[in-house]
XYZ file of C-alpha atoms in Angstrom:
708
model
C -22.656 80.366 168.426
C -25.171 77.483 169.526
C -27.844 79.349 167.619
C -25.731 79.378 164.432
C -24.766 75.742 165.015
C -28.646 74.936 165.176
C -29.407 76.641 162.052
C -26.553 75.069 160.084
C -27.842 71.624 161.254
C -31.402 72.329 160.276
C -30.449 73.570 156.886
C -28.176 70.598 156.303
C -31.082 68.130 157.341
C -33.413 69.888 154.802
C -30.641 69.680 152.165
C -30.305 65.881 152.777
C -34.108 65.505 152.537
C -34.327 67.339 149.365
C -31.497 65.262 147.906
C -33.554 62.160 148.877
C -36.656 63.657 147.515
C -34.971 64.638 144.065
C -33.559 61.118 143.628
C -37.062 59.716 144.005
C -39.069 62.344 141.916
C -36.482 62.994 139.082
C -37.769 60.354 136.835
C -41.326 61.533 137.343
C -40.352 65.253 136.689
C -38.245 64.215 133.757
C -41.386 62.654 132.002
C -43.934 64.996 133.165
C -41.925 68.366 132.421
C -39.894 67.302 129.405
C -36.968 69.712 130.086
C -35.213 69.013 126.946
C -38.205 70.600 125.070
C -38.038 73.912 127.116
C -34.210 73.978 126.388
C -34.746 73.378 122.698
C -37.347 75.998 122.430
C -35.241 78.549 124.372
C -32.288 78.134 122.181
C -34.120 78.248 118.693
C -33.447 80.697 116.090
C -35.819 83.738 116.207
C -34.305 85.945 113.572
C -31.865 85.874 110.853
C -29.617 88.346 108.849
C -31.304 89.196 105.640
C -28.570 91.546 104.145
C -25.122 92.286 105.297
C -22.016 94.205 104.283
C -18.963 95.769 106.084
C -21.013 98.598 107.437
C -24.254 97.178 108.424
C -26.559 94.117 108.908
C -30.355 93.711 108.808
C -32.258 91.362 110.813
C -35.720 89.827 110.321
C -38.111 87.793 112.403
C -38.330 84.174 111.249
C -41.541 83.201 112.516
C -45.099 83.197 110.756
C -47.625 85.860 111.695
C -50.326 84.570 114.350
C -54.033 84.009 114.218
C -55.040 87.781 115.679
C -52.339 89.489 113.285
C -53.816 87.511 110.240
C -57.403 88.187 111.458
C -56.626 92.106 111.708
C -55.366 92.003 108.096
C -58.277 89.681 106.803
C -60.913 92.105 108.591
C -59.099 95.332 107.325
C -58.746 96.656 110.768
C -56.478 99.713 109.999
C -57.399 102.157 112.806
C -57.907 102.242 116.462
C -61.549 103.407 116.009
C -62.222 100.328 113.721
C -60.450 98.146 116.351
C -62.760 99.067 119.273
C -65.924 98.872 117.023
C -65.033 95.276 116.112
C -64.048 94.026 119.477
C -67.177 95.401 120.878
C -69.122 93.433 118.411
C -66.819 90.243 119.180
C -66.845 90.511 122.924
C -70.146 92.059 123.597
C -70.980 91.462 127.288
C -67.851 90.318 128.451
C -66.094 92.472 131.194
C -63.966 95.100 129.435
C -62.917 97.829 131.838
C -63.223 97.713 135.779
C -62.707 100.451 138.542
C -62.750 99.732 142.180
C -65.223 101.378 144.458
C -64.101 103.879 146.842
C -66.491 103.798 149.616
C -65.119 106.380 152.141
C -62.038 108.426 153.055
C -61.258 108.105 156.691
C -58.600 109.433 159.155
C -56.312 106.494 160.413
C -54.141 107.463 163.485
C -50.512 105.942 163.010
C -48.591 104.510 166.071
C -46.456 107.814 166.188
C -49.606 109.839 166.399
C -49.814 111.298 163.087
C -52.967 110.953 161.114
C -53.201 109.820 157.430
C -56.260 109.667 155.153
C -57.035 106.160 154.147
C -59.435 104.749 151.660
C -62.016 102.205 152.581
C -62.732 100.408 149.382
C -65.219 97.949 147.793
C -65.268 95.665 144.888
C -64.382 96.314 141.056
C -67.247 97.642 138.997
C -67.188 96.454 135.469
C -68.217 98.022 132.085
C -68.747 95.430 129.105
C -67.259 95.689 125.779
C -70.849 96.957 124.535
C -71.003 99.692 127.212
C -67.416 100.923 126.623
C -68.275 101.391 122.815
C -71.600 103.160 123.621
C -70.007 105.497 126.060
C -67.048 106.297 123.822
C -69.588 106.977 120.995
C -71.623 109.204 123.416
C -68.580 111.126 124.783
C -67.592 111.612 121.081
C -70.862 112.974 120.091
C -70.737 115.364 123.193
C -67.347 116.570 121.908
C -68.843 117.426 118.558
C -71.768 119.230 120.261
C -68.985 121.374 121.971
C -67.887 122.155 118.557
C -64.670 120.403 118.179
C -63.919 119.662 114.689
C -61.850 117.072 112.752
C -58.167 117.031 112.577
C -58.088 119.245 115.875
C -55.866 118.227 118.890
C -57.146 117.446 122.246
C -55.010 117.286 125.271
C -55.477 114.347 127.882
C -53.833 115.104 131.025
C -54.940 112.425 133.588
C -53.811 109.561 135.907
C -54.408 106.185 134.301
C -58.088 105.087 134.691
C -60.846 103.772 132.623
C -62.136 107.274 131.741
C -58.768 107.890 129.973
C -59.210 105.057 127.671
C -62.860 105.730 126.885
C -62.075 109.588 126.342
C -59.132 108.570 123.773
C -61.255 106.374 121.928
C -64.133 108.888 121.841
C -61.643 111.398 120.208
C -60.720 108.744 117.722
C -64.432 108.540 116.682
C -64.083 112.009 115.478
C -60.773 111.725 113.956
C -59.260 114.029 116.645
C -55.730 113.647 117.614
C -55.067 112.717 121.321
C -52.174 114.817 122.845
C -50.722 112.817 125.917
C -49.008 114.493 128.555
C -47.657 112.460 131.637
C -49.633 113.406 134.745
C -46.294 113.597 136.570
C -44.712 116.185 134.356
C -43.488 119.743 135.587
C -45.574 122.875 134.896
C -43.250 123.941 132.275
C -43.340 120.920 130.320
C -47.281 120.816 130.560
C -47.416 124.479 129.466
C -45.155 123.651 126.536
C -46.955 120.575 125.196
C -50.585 122.528 125.305
C -49.195 125.678 123.718
C -47.354 123.863 120.928
C -50.243 121.630 119.896
C -52.548 124.805 120.230
C -55.234 123.082 121.862
C -58.381 124.630 122.959
C -59.780 121.630 125.140
C -58.027 119.644 127.676
C -59.460 116.547 129.493
C -58.076 116.142 132.828
C -58.952 114.466 136.301
C -60.635 115.812 139.603
C -57.077 115.532 141.340
C -55.078 117.475 138.540
C -57.798 120.072 137.914
C -56.619 122.605 140.678
C -53.178 122.880 138.590
C -55.033 124.889 136.090
C -55.808 127.430 138.329
C -52.237 128.770 137.982
C -51.587 127.200 134.473
C -54.401 128.903 132.550
C -52.643 132.286 132.662
C -49.888 130.786 130.553
C -52.064 128.588 128.068
C -54.342 131.402 126.637
C -55.798 129.145 123.789
C -57.550 126.670 126.242
C -61.184 127.603 126.354
C -62.582 124.307 127.839
C -61.556 121.992 130.594
C -63.403 118.568 130.919
C -62.600 116.926 134.206
C -63.155 113.233 135.293
C -65.110 113.229 138.532
C -63.949 111.795 142.093
C -65.844 109.275 143.563
C -66.260 110.824 146.839
C -65.720 114.737 146.444
C -67.423 117.350 144.531
C -65.017 119.491 142.241
C -64.463 123.033 143.396
C -64.768 124.966 140.095
C -64.349 128.495 141.744
C -61.409 130.529 141.070
C -60.633 129.685 137.519
C -59.908 132.232 134.585
C -62.821 134.040 133.186
C -64.154 132.722 129.856
C -62.798 128.966 130.423
C -65.837 126.421 130.563
C -65.309 123.601 133.306
C -67.512 120.677 132.343
C -67.785 117.220 134.371
C -66.943 114.207 132.217
C -70.392 112.818 132.879
C -72.015 115.813 131.586
C -70.278 115.375 127.985
C -71.693 111.668 127.917
C -75.190 113.092 128.947
C -75.116 115.700 126.198
C -73.897 112.785 123.812
C -76.523 110.430 124.769
C -79.309 112.622 123.117
C -77.080 113.741 120.068
C -77.275 112.407 116.593
C -74.048 114.119 115.710
C -71.978 111.813 113.038
C -68.922 110.321 113.876
C -65.847 110.758 111.402
C -63.732 107.680 110.927
C -59.877 108.324 110.690
C -57.765 106.822 107.828
C -54.799 104.608 108.829
C -52.413 107.556 107.817
C -54.196 110.129 110.293
C -52.316 110.951 113.344
C -53.880 109.250 116.384
C -51.629 110.396 119.077
C -48.956 113.363 119.559
C -47.104 111.656 122.450
C -44.895 113.945 124.369
C -41.992 112.011 125.559
C -40.485 113.326 128.633
C -37.143 112.696 127.077
C -33.881 112.352 128.962
C -32.524 115.474 127.366
C -33.989 119.020 126.666
C -37.785 120.099 126.584
C -40.228 117.268 125.746
C -40.748 116.423 122.101
C -44.185 115.512 120.610
C -44.028 112.273 118.673
C -46.543 111.817 115.999
C -48.097 108.458 115.843
C -50.572 107.450 113.315
C -53.347 104.572 113.655
C -51.226 102.742 111.160
C -48.278 102.653 113.587
C -50.424 101.549 116.581
C -52.037 98.782 114.707
C -48.731 97.607 113.512
C -47.583 97.586 117.059
C -50.881 95.630 118.165
C -50.138 92.966 115.444
C -46.475 92.433 116.794
C -47.658 92.105 120.326
C -50.430 89.760 119.467
C -47.749 87.462 117.692
C -45.544 87.155 120.622
C -47.654 87.467 123.865
C -49.447 84.257 124.928
C -53.000 84.876 126.080
C -55.093 82.668 128.061
C -58.999 82.443 128.651
C -58.880 83.499 132.313
C -56.403 86.489 131.962
C -57.024 89.596 133.777
C -54.919 92.669 133.373
C -53.921 95.153 135.969
C -53.344 98.735 134.550
C -51.389 101.128 136.437
C -48.541 102.420 134.452
C -49.048 105.833 132.809
C -51.634 105.461 129.669
C -49.772 108.579 128.429
C -46.850 106.167 127.802
C -47.279 104.247 124.539
C -45.992 101.150 126.037
C -48.992 101.084 128.473
C -51.592 102.229 125.918
C -50.593 99.558 123.412
C -50.398 96.744 125.966
C -53.890 97.549 127.301
C -54.944 97.722 123.605
C -53.686 94.120 123.213
C -56.011 93.246 126.001
C -59.166 94.866 124.591
C -58.454 92.950 121.232
C -58.162 89.755 122.984
C -60.985 89.968 125.347
C -58.880 90.223 128.453
C -60.474 92.562 131.358
C -58.448 95.361 132.403
C -58.904 96.366 136.007
C -57.363 99.700 137.046
C -55.010 100.361 139.915
C -52.441 102.878 141.292
C -49.211 102.732 143.341
C -51.239 104.225 146.074
C -53.804 101.330 146.257
C -52.074 98.481 144.728
C -51.196 96.111 147.210
C -52.302 95.584 150.800
C -49.623 97.672 152.338
C -50.069 100.793 149.979
C -50.086 104.081 151.436
C -53.941 104.831 150.671
C -55.339 101.453 151.855
C -57.045 101.349 155.137
C -55.768 98.845 157.887
C -57.760 95.602 157.333
C -58.785 96.496 153.889
C -57.352 94.745 150.694
C -55.247 96.304 148.107
C -56.473 96.170 144.419
C -54.292 93.217 143.639
C -55.772 91.130 146.292
C -59.283 91.920 144.944
C -58.546 91.779 141.263
C -56.162 88.578 141.261
C -54.553 89.892 137.941
C -52.708 87.388 135.763
C -50.724 89.958 133.773
C -49.352 93.421 134.168
C -46.598 95.756 132.613
C -43.859 97.303 134.758
C -40.698 99.395 134.145
C -37.438 98.192 135.682
C -37.541 100.648 138.754
C -40.786 98.960 139.880
C -39.091 95.425 139.657
C -36.099 96.546 141.188
C -38.231 97.821 144.126
C -39.898 94.453 144.108
C -36.567 92.776 144.218
C -35.234 94.986 147.094
C -38.343 94.595 149.124
C -37.924 90.821 148.901
C -34.234 91.169 150.048
C -35.538 93.344 152.822
C -38.073 91.023 154.120
C -35.638 88.049 154.113
C -32.980 90.183 156.002
C -35.512 90.917 158.850
C -36.685 87.354 158.948
C -33.854 85.954 161.172
C -30.982 83.587 160.411
C -32.864 80.458 160.034
C -35.517 81.650 157.444
C -32.602 83.619 155.601
C -30.509 80.195 155.383
C -33.822 78.386 154.134
C -34.638 81.073 151.669
C -30.920 81.104 150.487
C -31.096 77.467 149.886
C -34.457 77.425 148.149
C -33.379 80.218 146.022
C -30.305 78.656 144.824
C -32.179 75.079 144.375
C -34.754 76.668 142.091
C -32.345 78.908 140.176
C -30.386 75.537 139.573
C -33.368 73.419 138.323
C -34.947 76.314 136.459
C -31.683 76.838 134.338
C -31.939 72.915 133.496
C -35.647 73.367 132.251
C -37.643 72.099 135.269
C -40.337 73.633 137.430
C -40.196 73.291 141.201
C -43.803 73.089 142.186
C -43.176 71.961 145.927
C -40.921 74.874 146.571
C -43.198 77.371 144.892
C -45.931 76.272 147.160
C -44.071 76.116 150.300
C -41.305 78.860 150.148
C -42.255 81.429 147.360
C -46.124 81.335 147.857
C -46.186 84.363 150.078
C -44.227 86.607 147.679
C -46.668 85.535 144.948
C -49.557 86.491 147.057
C -48.404 90.022 147.358
C -49.781 90.718 143.688
C -52.896 88.683 144.178
C -51.510 85.059 143.999
C -52.434 84.793 140.126
C -49.749 86.654 138.342
C -48.146 84.550 135.617
C -46.824 87.286 133.238
C -44.913 90.740 133.682
C -44.204 92.552 130.705
C -41.198 94.920 131.263
C -40.003 97.900 128.910
C -39.178 101.527 129.268
C -35.305 100.831 130.294
C -32.913 98.112 130.593
C -33.766 95.334 133.193
C -30.794 93.990 135.127
C -30.381 89.996 134.857
C -30.267 89.876 138.673
C -33.515 91.637 139.139
C -35.129 89.648 136.155
C -34.018 86.412 137.729
C -35.109 87.289 141.365
C -38.678 88.509 140.184
C -39.154 85.445 138.089
C -37.922 82.975 140.682
C -39.511 84.464 143.720
C -42.892 85.636 142.284
C -43.213 82.375 140.102
C -43.727 84.432 136.899
C -42.561 84.819 133.378
C -40.850 88.135 132.951
C -41.081 89.203 129.351
C -38.614 92.038 128.519
C -39.174 94.219 125.300
C -37.533 97.185 123.740
C -38.949 99.957 121.926
C -39.181 103.775 121.866
C -41.912 106.275 121.617
C -40.684 106.987 118.045
C -41.173 103.188 117.146
C -44.628 103.095 118.819
C -43.226 101.052 121.482
C -42.363 98.176 119.283
C -38.826 96.793 118.133
C -38.076 93.570 119.841
C -39.759 91.432 122.345
C -38.527 88.161 124.207
C -40.004 84.913 122.786
C -42.339 83.212 125.342
C -39.937 80.286 125.668
C -36.572 82.271 126.076
C -35.105 81.615 129.424
C -32.360 83.905 129.254
C -31.884 87.236 130.943
C -30.070 90.544 130.088
C -31.471 90.382 126.421
C -34.495 92.092 124.933
C -35.613 89.714 122.322
C -35.630 89.559 118.771
C -37.052 91.865 116.058
C -40.929 91.720 116.091
C -42.823 90.445 112.996
C -43.742 93.946 111.895
C -40.278 95.453 111.564
C -36.583 94.978 110.714
C -33.611 95.801 113.134
C -30.501 97.088 111.416
C -27.027 97.462 112.884
C -24.670 100.033 111.748
C -21.100 100.569 112.681
C -20.266 103.368 115.207
C -16.554 103.781 114.412
C -15.876 106.390 116.960
C -16.489 103.764 119.831
C -15.347 100.934 118.044
C -18.622 98.953 117.541
C -18.588 97.209 114.195
C -20.878 94.461 112.627
C -17.839 92.545 111.811
C -17.047 92.357 115.592
C -16.601 88.647 116.914
C -18.105 86.617 118.327
C -21.220 88.885 117.748
C -22.155 91.851 115.595
C -22.369 95.263 117.194
C -23.519 98.504 116.237
C -26.039 101.441 116.515
C -29.633 100.129 116.318
C -31.922 101.472 113.405
C -35.609 100.229 113.278
C -37.444 100.218 110.096
C -41.254 99.294 109.630
C -44.982 100.339 109.705
C -44.424 101.222 113.352
C -42.107 104.051 112.851
C -43.371 107.596 113.561
C -43.875 110.303 110.873
C -41.477 112.433 113.086
C -41.621 115.050 115.634
C -44.300 117.717 116.008
C -43.235 121.081 114.345
C -39.387 120.011 114.658
C -38.705 119.314 110.920
C -34.814 119.447 111.339
C -34.867 116.969 114.227
C -37.150 114.760 112.180
C -34.692 114.837 109.193
C -31.862 113.906 111.546
C -33.431 110.891 113.266
C -35.699 109.507 110.626
C -35.345 108.463 106.917
C -36.782 106.520 104.033
C -34.875 103.507 102.504
C -36.051 100.499 100.370
C -39.756 101.440 100.810
C -39.352 101.478 104.406
C -39.402 104.162 107.115
C -36.393 103.912 109.531
C -35.457 105.594 112.919
C -32.004 105.995 114.433
C -32.239 105.135 118.136
C -28.847 106.250 119.401
C -28.668 102.539 121.111
C -25.973 100.222 120.704
C -26.897 96.666 120.290
C -25.290 93.230 120.093
C -26.856 90.394 118.048
C -26.521 86.872 119.483
C -26.585 83.612 117.058
C -30.246 83.082 117.854
C -31.010 86.474 116.437
C -31.867 87.768 120.062
C -30.612 91.368 120.786
C -28.724 92.760 123.898
C -28.592 96.585 124.486
C -24.912 97.363 125.578
C -24.647 101.072 125.317
C -26.028 104.232 124.290
C -24.331 106.896 122.134
C -25.340 109.732 124.602
C -24.169 107.903 127.583
C -20.696 107.506 126.342
C -18.088 109.621 128.052
C -14.238 109.338 126.982
C -11.946 109.997 130.093
C -8.716 111.729 130.228
C -6.720 108.648 129.339
C -8.972 107.601 126.396
C -11.092 104.947 128.058
C -14.801 105.059 127.051
C -17.118 104.715 130.049
C -20.866 103.819 129.327
C -22.606 105.682 132.116
C -25.937 104.056 131.779
C -24.285 100.553 131.985
C -22.414 101.598 135.185
C -25.541 102.832 136.543
C -27.664 99.892 135.738
C -25.206 97.436 137.459
C -24.761 99.686 140.740
C -28.687 100.157 140.836
C -28.884 96.537 142.090
C -26.717 97.369 145.216
C -29.058 97.145 147.996
C -27.603 100.520 149.215
C -28.635 102.320 146.213
C -32.155 103.743 145.523
C -31.207 105.637 142.374
C -27.895 106.696 141.083
C -26.484 108.915 138.387
C -22.615 108.583 137.235
C -21.126 111.724 135.868
C -17.732 111.824 133.907
C -15.705 114.644 133.035
C -13.561 114.282 129.955
C -10.538 116.169 131.615
C -10.489 113.649 134.544
C -9.523 110.080 134.734
C -12.429 109.017 136.859
C -16.161 109.155 137.233
C -18.191 110.505 140.192
C -21.575 109.262 141.506
C -24.666 111.104 142.898
C -26.279 108.423 145.037
C -29.949 108.464 146.565
C -29.471 106.077 149.151
C -31.917 103.271 150.690
C -32.500 104.875 154.152
C -32.778 101.573 155.998
C -29.464 100.280 154.438
C -27.637 103.447 154.968
C -28.813 103.409 158.668
C -27.353 99.768 158.940
C -24.094 100.798 157.449
C -23.631 103.819 159.681
C -24.287 101.370 162.711
C -21.949 98.715 161.633
C -19.091 101.617 161.398
C -20.083 102.978 164.794
C -21.565 106.293 163.340
C -24.455 107.818 165.240
C -26.423 110.787 163.943
C -29.890 112.225 164.517
C -31.204 112.324 161.043
C -31.174 110.928 157.577
C -29.926 114.413 156.201
C -26.921 114.283 158.816
C -26.122 110.808 157.595
C -26.108 111.776 154.004
C -23.815 114.904 154.905
C -21.326 112.861 157.059
C -17.846 112.268 155.304
C -17.471 108.949 157.193
C -20.560 107.704 155.865
C -19.840 108.890 152.377
C -16.588 107.188 152.515
C -18.099 103.773 153.668
C -20.736 104.138 150.819
C -17.959 104.623 148.543
C -16.094 101.471 149.699
C -19.282 99.573 149.449
C -19.763 100.629 145.806
C -15.984 99.712 145.111
C -16.760 96.302 146.457
C -20.073 95.766 144.607
C -18.223 97.003 141.368
C -15.827 94.005 141.621
C -18.752 91.610 142.010
C -20.466 93.152 138.695
C -16.992 92.900 136.858
C -16.682 96.451 136.184
C -13.503 97.868 134.971
C -11.245 99.920 137.351
C -11.808 103.168 135.304
C -15.507 102.461 135.312
C -15.746 102.526 139.036
C -16.777 105.901 140.896
C -13.846 107.582 142.448
C -16.081 109.861 144.723
C -19.664 109.858 145.801
C -22.189 112.480 147.120
C -25.382 111.147 148.917
C -28.672 112.976 147.998
C -31.475 113.190 150.353
C -34.288 113.949 147.946
C -35.972 111.255 146.072
C -35.738 111.914 142.052
C -39.313 111.774 140.727
C -40.863 113.072 137.464
C -42.410 116.205 139.013
C -38.882 117.246 139.996
C -37.941 116.947 136.322
C -35.243 114.849 137.076
C -36.460 111.588 135.781
C -38.870 110.626 132.939
C -42.246 109.189 133.565
C -40.616 105.827 132.930
C -38.001 106.824 135.515
C -35.123 107.087 133.399
C -32.628 109.665 134.401
C -32.699 112.978 132.765
C -28.835 113.305 132.924
C -28.591 116.926 131.984
C -31.224 118.112 134.542
C -29.448 116.083 137.307
C -26.120 117.396 136.349
C -27.289 121.140 136.268
C -29.071 120.620 139.744
C -26.051 119.135 141.466
C -23.314 120.879 139.465
C -21.915 122.543 142.799
C -21.583 118.795 144.389
C -19.915 117.448 141.328
C -17.462 120.198 141.238
C -16.635 119.470 145.068
C -16.284 115.807 144.246
C -13.606 116.512 141.502
C -12.015 119.039 143.720
C -11.544 116.860 146.494
């Protein structure tokens, strides 16, 4: 009691001091920070309706194109191959791609006696723009010497690293099509992508090479595997199928260094990439992306992202995802160095970083990076965990500081003193200099958006796009201070809303038009590889534009900014006729501290939904303790009916805070002990739920929940 009284008194004293500080500094901040300008910039009109009728409305960006966009047009840069050639000439000796040295791998004994292998790491080693262009040219000539001909498909199946980017550009220099397959896909999906595209050459990495000992029996066309070497270990090339060549990446460059084989420039309509989307339904589909599609997206991104002279980008999301590939290509265009990282080595506490050694972010000090909502949700929960463990006084200080900063930020002010004193430690986790996080791949909850923005002192820019639209549709304006919205249409495409009568979404709705989102422009894919029927179903030509039906439902605000409010495939009609948007409920409940991941299921013959929950181990333990439940393992905890009941109650309470309707709140819950990962086939590489796969895996549990 005395302790609480002391904490309360100390916080009240700090609040009083802050109040006095605000009174004295307010006129200075008002003049220096000019908050009215920020508020005006945030409210400005970003897009307008250009045509409208009872069934549809088309929105178009109102901004003029930017300097880089107009330069690309003037220079007639129409392919990714021409782009690299041009930037190499433009930026010459400037740092381009960087990889961190791994000096040794050593055993580290943990307090519990277990031994983990950890990296002792050095500095980043950089290649200049001139070197990257030269190596890509040599690699392309090496491929030519191997007998790879024009308009042939080559698979790149590797983790994100500089060799991935160089290999892709080498393929573009011979007008070869790069087939991208996520490094985290299951064997069945990998085999499907390789066989469907009829490739005979696969470019992979040292770590993924052993997979092919088993896979080669199922991919008869593959005759050559090129593998990117490991910094420390030699690759074991024994035990592979006879008649298949295994060649080191450096060997291809060596062959190309002495070759005079010509390069073959692609045209803008040539297919640059067949990108396999590990879609949320069925087998992966290969999306055909031309050089024209990619350049259109680059123009759009350059128009909206503010680049600074001292920017450094940290690349770690899969390059097999079009969002990361195009974001890094924006860096190449603007002379921003890209330092590569991985979740295993990114921060000081990452699993492969040796004690006393710094993580990649602390060495690179990046200013920009891309993220998917799942990563930002984890950062947000990590901050909450740390605060929770910091004791009552620090908790109270953090709560006050967070509310204080939130209040002034909404009014258009910065809070430099609080940023330095309270939030500096959180900012240091990513190296201390990050100013911009670009987020895409799935909807980001407003709570996570705000917390990451305030605690890491960064701008979080959300965008919306699909592989089929070359990752481009909308991007938030740099000055937009709202959350929960995905920005206005970009400068290279139109957004069309169409009525979806079945669920009652119409463009005549008030206060804002609502409907299915269709995207039209130069960024739209030619369709799906070898799937003509599916292509005809989802794509069409109208008024000289190519259009794609997204299946997403949007709402457009008066400033032309779009909010994703639903998805056709995620909508379930319950027994009494209520529609439940499963994705919406999941995105709300995913922000609950207890929830690591969640899948909501709705049976049309029942009047409630059920939830499969991957719980946060620490929070679940705390919940069990608070209810006086003691069990020996996490598995027992998840299977305990009392714990299940307590979790359901927590979700019901949390649903009220999120303003969910009664029929949207799950009526039963099943706790799942396994973490859903892409290699299990239950989530995509961007960590979106594969709803059908989750349902099939847990059908027995779903039946049990409804039966009970």
